[in-house]
Short mmCIF file of C-alpha atoms and ligand atoms in Angstrom, two decimals:
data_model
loop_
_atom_site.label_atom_id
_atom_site.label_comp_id
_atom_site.label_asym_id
_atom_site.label_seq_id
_atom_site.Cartn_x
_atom_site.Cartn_y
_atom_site.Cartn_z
CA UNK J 1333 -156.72 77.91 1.50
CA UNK J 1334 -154.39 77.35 4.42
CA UNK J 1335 -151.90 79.49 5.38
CA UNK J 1336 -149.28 77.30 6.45
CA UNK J 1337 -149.30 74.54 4.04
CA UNK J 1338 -149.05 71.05 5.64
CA UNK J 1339 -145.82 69.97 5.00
CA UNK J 1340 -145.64 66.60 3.24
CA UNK J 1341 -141.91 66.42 4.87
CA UNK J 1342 -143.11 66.02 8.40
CA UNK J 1343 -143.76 62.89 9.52
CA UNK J 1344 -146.81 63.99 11.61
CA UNK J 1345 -148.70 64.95 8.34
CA UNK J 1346 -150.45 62.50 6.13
CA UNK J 1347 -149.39 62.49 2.45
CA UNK J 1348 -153.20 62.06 1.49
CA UNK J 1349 -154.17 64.98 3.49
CA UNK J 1350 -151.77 66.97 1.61
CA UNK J 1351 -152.70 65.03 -1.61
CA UNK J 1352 -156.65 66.32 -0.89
CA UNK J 1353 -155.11 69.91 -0.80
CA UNK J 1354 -153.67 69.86 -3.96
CA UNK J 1355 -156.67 68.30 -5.15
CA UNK J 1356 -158.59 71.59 -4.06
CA UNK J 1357 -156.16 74.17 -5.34
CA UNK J 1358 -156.17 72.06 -8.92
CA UNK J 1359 -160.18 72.28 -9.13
CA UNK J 1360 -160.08 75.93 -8.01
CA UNK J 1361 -157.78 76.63 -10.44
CA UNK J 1362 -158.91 74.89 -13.34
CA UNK J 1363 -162.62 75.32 -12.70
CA UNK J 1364 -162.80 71.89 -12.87
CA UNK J 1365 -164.39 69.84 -10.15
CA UNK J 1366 -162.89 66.37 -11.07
CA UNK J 1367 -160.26 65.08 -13.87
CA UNK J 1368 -160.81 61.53 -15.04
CA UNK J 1369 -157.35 60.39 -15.97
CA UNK J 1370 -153.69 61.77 -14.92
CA UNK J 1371 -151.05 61.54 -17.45
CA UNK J 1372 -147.16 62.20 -16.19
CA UNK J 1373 -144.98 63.04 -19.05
CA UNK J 1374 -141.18 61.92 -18.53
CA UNK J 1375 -138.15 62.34 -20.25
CA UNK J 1376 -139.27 62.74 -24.14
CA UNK J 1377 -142.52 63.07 -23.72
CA UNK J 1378 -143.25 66.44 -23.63
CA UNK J 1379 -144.94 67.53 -26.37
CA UNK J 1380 -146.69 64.37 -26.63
CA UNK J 1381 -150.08 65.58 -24.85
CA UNK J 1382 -150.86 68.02 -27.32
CA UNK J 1383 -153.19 65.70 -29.32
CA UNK J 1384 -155.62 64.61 -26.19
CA UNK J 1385 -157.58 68.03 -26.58
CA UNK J 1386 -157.34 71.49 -25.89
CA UNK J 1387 -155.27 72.65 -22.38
CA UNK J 1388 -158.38 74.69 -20.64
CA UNK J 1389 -155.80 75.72 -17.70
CA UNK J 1390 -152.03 75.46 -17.05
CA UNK J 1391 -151.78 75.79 -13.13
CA UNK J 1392 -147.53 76.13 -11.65
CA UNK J 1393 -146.34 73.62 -9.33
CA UNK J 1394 -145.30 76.08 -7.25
CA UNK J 1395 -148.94 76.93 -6.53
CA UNK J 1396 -149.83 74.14 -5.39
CA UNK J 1397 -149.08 72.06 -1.87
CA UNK J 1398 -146.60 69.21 -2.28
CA UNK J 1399 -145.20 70.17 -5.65
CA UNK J 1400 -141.91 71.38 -6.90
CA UNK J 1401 -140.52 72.78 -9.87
CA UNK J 1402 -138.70 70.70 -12.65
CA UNK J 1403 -135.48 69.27 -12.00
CA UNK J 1404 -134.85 68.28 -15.28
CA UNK J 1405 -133.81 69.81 -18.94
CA UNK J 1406 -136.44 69.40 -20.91
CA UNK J 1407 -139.54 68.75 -18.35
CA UNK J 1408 -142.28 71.44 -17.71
CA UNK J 1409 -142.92 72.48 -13.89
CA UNK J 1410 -146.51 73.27 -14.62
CA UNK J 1411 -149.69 71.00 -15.02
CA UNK J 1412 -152.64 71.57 -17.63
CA UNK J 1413 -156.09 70.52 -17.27
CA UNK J 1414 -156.73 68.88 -21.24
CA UNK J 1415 -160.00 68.33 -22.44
CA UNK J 1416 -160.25 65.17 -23.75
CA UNK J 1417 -161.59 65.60 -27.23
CA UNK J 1418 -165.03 66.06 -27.25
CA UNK J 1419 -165.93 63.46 -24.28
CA UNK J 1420 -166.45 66.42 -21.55
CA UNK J 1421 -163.82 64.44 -19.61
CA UNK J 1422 -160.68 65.82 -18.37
CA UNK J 1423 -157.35 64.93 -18.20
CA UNK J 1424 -154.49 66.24 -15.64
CA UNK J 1425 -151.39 66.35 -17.82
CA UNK J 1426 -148.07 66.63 -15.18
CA UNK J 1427 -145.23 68.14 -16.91
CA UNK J 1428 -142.37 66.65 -14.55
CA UNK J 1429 -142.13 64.54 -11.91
CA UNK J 1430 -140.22 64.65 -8.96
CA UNK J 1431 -137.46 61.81 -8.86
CA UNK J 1432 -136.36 59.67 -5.92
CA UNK J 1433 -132.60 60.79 -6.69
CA UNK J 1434 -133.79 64.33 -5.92
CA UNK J 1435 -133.48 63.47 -2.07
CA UNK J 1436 -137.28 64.98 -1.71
CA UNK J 1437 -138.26 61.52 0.10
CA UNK J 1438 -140.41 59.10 -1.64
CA UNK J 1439 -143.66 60.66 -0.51
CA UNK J 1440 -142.53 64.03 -2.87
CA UNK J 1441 -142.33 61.40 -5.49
CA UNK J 1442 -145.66 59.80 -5.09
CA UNK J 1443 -147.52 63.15 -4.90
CA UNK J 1444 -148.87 63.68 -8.17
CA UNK J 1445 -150.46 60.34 -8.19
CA UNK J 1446 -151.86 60.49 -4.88
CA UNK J 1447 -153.20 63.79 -5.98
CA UNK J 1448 -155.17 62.16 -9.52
CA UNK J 1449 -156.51 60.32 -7.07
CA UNK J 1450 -157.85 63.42 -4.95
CA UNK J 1451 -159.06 65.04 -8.22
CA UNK J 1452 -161.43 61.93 -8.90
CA UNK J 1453 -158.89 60.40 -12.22
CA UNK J 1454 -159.82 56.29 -12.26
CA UNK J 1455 -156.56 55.98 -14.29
CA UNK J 1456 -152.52 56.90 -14.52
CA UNK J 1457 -150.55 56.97 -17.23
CA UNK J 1458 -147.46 56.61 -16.28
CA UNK J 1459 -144.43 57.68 -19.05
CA UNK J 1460 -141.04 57.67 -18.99
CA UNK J 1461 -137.42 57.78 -20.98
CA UNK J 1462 -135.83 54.50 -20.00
CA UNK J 1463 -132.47 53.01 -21.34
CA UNK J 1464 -133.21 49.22 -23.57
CA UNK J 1465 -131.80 46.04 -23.03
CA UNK J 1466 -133.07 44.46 -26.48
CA UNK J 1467 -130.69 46.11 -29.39
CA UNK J 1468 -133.74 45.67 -31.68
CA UNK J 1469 -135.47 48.76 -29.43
CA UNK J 1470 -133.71 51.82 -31.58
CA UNK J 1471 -133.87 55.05 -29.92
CA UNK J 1472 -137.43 56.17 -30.25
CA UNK J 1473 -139.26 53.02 -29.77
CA UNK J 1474 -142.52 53.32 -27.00
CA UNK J 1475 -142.30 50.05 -25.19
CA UNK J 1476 -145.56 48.97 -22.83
CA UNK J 1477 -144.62 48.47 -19.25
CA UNK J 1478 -145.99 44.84 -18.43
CA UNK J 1479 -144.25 44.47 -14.78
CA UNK J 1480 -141.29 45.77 -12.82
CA UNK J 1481 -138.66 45.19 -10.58
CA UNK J 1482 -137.98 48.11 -7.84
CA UNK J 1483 -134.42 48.45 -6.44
CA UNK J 1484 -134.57 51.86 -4.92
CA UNK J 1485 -135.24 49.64 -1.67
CA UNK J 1486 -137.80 51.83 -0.69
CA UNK J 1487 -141.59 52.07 -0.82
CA UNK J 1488 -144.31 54.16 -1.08
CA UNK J 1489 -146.50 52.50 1.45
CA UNK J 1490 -146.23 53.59 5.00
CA UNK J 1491 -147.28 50.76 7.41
CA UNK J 1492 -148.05 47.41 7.95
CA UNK J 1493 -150.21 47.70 4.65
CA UNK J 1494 -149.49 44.79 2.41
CA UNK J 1495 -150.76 45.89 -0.84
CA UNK J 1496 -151.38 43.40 -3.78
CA UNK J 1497 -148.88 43.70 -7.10
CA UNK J 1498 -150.07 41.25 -8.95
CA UNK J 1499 -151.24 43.39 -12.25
CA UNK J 1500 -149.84 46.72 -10.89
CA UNK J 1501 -150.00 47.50 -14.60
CA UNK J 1502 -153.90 47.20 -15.87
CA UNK J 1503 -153.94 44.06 -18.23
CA UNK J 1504 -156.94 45.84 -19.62
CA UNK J 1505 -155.15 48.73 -20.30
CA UNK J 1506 -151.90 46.76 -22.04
CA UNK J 1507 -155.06 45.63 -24.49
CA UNK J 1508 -155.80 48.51 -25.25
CA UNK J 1509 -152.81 50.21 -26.02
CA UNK J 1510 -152.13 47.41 -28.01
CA UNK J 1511 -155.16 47.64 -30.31
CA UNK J 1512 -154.30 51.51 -30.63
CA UNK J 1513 -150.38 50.35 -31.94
CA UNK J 1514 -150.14 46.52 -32.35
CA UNK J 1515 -146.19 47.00 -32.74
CA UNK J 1516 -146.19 47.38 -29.58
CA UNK J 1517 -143.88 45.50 -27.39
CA UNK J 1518 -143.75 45.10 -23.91
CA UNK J 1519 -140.87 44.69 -21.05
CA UNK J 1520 -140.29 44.76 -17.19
CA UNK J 1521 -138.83 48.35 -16.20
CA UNK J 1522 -136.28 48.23 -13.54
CA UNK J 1523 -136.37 50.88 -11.72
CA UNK J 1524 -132.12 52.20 -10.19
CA UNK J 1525 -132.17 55.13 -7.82
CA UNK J 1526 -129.92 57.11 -10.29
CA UNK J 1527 -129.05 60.06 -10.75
CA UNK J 1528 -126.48 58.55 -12.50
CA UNK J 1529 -126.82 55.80 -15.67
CA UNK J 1530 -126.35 52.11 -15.00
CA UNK J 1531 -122.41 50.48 -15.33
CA UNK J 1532 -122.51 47.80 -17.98
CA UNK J 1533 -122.27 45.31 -15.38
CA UNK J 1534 -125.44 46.47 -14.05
CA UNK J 1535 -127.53 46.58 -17.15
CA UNK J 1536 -126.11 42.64 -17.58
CA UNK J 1537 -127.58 42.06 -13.99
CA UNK J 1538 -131.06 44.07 -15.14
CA UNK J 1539 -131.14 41.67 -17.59
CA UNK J 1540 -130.64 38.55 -15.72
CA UNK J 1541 -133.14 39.22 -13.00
CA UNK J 1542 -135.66 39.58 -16.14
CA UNK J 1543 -135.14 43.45 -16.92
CA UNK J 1544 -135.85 44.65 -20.55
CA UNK J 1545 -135.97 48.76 -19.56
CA UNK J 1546 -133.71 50.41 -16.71
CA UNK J 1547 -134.27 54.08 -15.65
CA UNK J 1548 -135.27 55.90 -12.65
CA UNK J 1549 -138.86 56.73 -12.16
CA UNK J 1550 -141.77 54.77 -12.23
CA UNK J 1551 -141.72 51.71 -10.26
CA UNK J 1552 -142.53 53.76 -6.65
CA UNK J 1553 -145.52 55.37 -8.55
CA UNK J 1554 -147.18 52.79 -9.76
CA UNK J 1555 -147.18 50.88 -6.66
CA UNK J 1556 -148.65 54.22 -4.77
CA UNK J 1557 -150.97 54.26 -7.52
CA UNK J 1558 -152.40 50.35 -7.05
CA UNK J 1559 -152.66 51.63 -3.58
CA UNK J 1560 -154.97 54.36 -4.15
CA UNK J 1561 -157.04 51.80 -6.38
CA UNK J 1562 -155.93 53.66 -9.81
CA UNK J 1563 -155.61 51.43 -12.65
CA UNK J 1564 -152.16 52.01 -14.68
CA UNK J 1565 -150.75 52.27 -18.00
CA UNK J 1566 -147.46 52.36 -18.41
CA UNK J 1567 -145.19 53.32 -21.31
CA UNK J 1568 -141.89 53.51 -22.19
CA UNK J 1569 -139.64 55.71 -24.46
CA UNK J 1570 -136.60 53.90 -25.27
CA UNK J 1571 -134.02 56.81 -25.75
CA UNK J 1572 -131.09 55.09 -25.72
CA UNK J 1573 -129.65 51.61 -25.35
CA UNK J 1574 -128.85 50.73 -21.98
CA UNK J 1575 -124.64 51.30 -21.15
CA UNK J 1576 -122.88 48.53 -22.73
CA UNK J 1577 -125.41 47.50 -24.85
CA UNK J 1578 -124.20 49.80 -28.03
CA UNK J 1579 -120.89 50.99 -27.69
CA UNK J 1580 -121.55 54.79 -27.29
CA UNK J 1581 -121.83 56.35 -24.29
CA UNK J 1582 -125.01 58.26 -22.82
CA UNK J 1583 -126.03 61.92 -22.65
CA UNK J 1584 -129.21 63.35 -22.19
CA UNK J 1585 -128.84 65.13 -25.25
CA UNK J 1586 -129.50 61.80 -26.95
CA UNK J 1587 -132.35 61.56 -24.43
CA UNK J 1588 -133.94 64.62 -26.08
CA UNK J 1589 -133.49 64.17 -29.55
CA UNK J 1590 -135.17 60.37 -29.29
CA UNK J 1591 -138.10 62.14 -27.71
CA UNK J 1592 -138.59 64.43 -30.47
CA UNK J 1593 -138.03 62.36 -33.22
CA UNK J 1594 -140.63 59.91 -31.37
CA UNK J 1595 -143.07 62.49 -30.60
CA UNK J 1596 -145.67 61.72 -33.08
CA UNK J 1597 -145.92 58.15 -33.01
CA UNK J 1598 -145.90 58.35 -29.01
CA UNK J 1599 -148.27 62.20 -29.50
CA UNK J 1600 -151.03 59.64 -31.33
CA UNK J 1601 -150.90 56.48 -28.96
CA UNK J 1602 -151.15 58.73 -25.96
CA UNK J 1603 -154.60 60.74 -27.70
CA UNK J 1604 -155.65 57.29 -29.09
CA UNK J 1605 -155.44 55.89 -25.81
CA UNK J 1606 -156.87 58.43 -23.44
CA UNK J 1607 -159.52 58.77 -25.90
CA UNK J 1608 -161.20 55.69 -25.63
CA UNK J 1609 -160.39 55.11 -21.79
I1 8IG K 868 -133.83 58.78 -20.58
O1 8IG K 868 -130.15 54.22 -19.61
C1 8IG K 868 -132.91 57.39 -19.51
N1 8IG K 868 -133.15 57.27 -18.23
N2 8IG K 868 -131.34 54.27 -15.20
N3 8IG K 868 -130.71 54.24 -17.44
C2 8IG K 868 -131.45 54.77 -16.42
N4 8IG K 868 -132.28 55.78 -16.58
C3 8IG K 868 -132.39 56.28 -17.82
C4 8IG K 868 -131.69 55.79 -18.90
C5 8IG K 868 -130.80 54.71 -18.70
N5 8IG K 868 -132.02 56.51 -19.98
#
């Protein structure tokens, strides 16, 4: 491999360049020569990759160009090459992402997609753990992701490249995650910079700009992603009601406890899902 690393920092380096390292280090390391589908597990979704198949390799992020460790309580800094059931397909399961409010610049946060792409995945499913604007979402509901609205004011495109969002998030894929869990609902995610949660005031604007989910990730990803020509999933874990929408406040405690007592419903959609891709 190289022995500088390109650094995805410098403005002189191209993000896919960087992006077709990774790629290289992920297939040398996993003995795999393409995945098929990239999964990125956020906040309460953890465990929930366990029932695609068995992990053939766990590779750290540290080892490999344009990653980072985990930021976050409760998020893995390692990825995991997961065969997907019996199909002789592969999936690249991410165990954290990096988030915009990490100050990394929005190409750190657009890596890991740009680097399914490398590795030959058609698909991203995208997760998160998102706050709810409808009180009938308890904590622990998967909602589908069937739009969003992106105020970080920033994108992942560099360039006069004017990339179409008109079904950033794969109708065909909303199907079938449907058919897998017909309870499904769906919402538009609005993505904040963060780090910190929305005032009430601002979940009241989230919802009158059409906003049903509000958290922090996302948005930037799947637009890099619909750039690269990946189609998208999205989903969802309501953890908590969005400030002002119950009268408790948040804590990420309540983030983690959601996740786990969703786990198996979300553990089964994800398998069910990625299964029949
Ligand atoms: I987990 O209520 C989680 N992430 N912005 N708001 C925002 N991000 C979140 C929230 C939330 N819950």
């Amino acid at each position: 491999m190289n022995s500088s690393p390109r650094d995805l920092d410098d403005p002189a380096t191209d993000p896919f360049d960087v992006a077709a390292d990774a790629a290289a280090v992920i297939a040398e390391r996993t003995g795999a020569e393409r995945h098929d589908v990239a999964l990125v597990l956020g906040s309460g979704w953890g465990q929930t990759a366990d029932l695609i198949g068995e992990t053939l390799a766990t590779v750290d992020n540290a080892d490999v160009p344009g990653f980072h460790q985990a930021a976050v309580v409760g998020h893995t800094g390692s990825m995991r090459s997961v065969a997907i059931g019996e199909t002789g397909r592969r999936a690249l399961v991410f165990g954290t992402r990096t988030h915009f409010y990490e100050g990394r610049g929005v190409r750190s946060v657009v890596h890991g997609v740009r680097t399914a792409k490398a590795t030959g995945c058609s698909t991203v499913v995208l997760t998160n753990g998102c706050g709810g604007l409808n009180p009938a979402w308890s904590p622990g509901t998967p909602v589908l992701i069937r739009d969003h609205i992106n105020l970080t004011a920033h994108s992942p495109i560099e360039g006069a490249n004017f990339v179409d969002l008109t079904d950033v998030y794969t109708p065909r894929l909303r199907d079938l995650a449907r058919e897998v869990d017909p309870d499904l609902d769906e919402g538009v995610y609005v993505q904040f910079r963060g780090p910190h949660y929305e005032t009430p005031a601002e979940v009241q604007m989230a919802k009158v700009i059409g906003g049903d989910l509000v958290g922090m990730s996302t948005s930037l990803e799947a637009i890099a992603a619909r750039q690269s020509g990946l189609d998208v999933l999205g989903i969802s874990l309501v953890t908590n009601l969005a400030a002002g929408i119950s009268d408790s406040p948040l804590s990420h405690d309540e983030v983690l406890e959601a996740g786990r007592l969703a786990a198996e419903r979300c553990g089964r959609l994800l398998a069910a899902v990625v299964g029949r891709l």
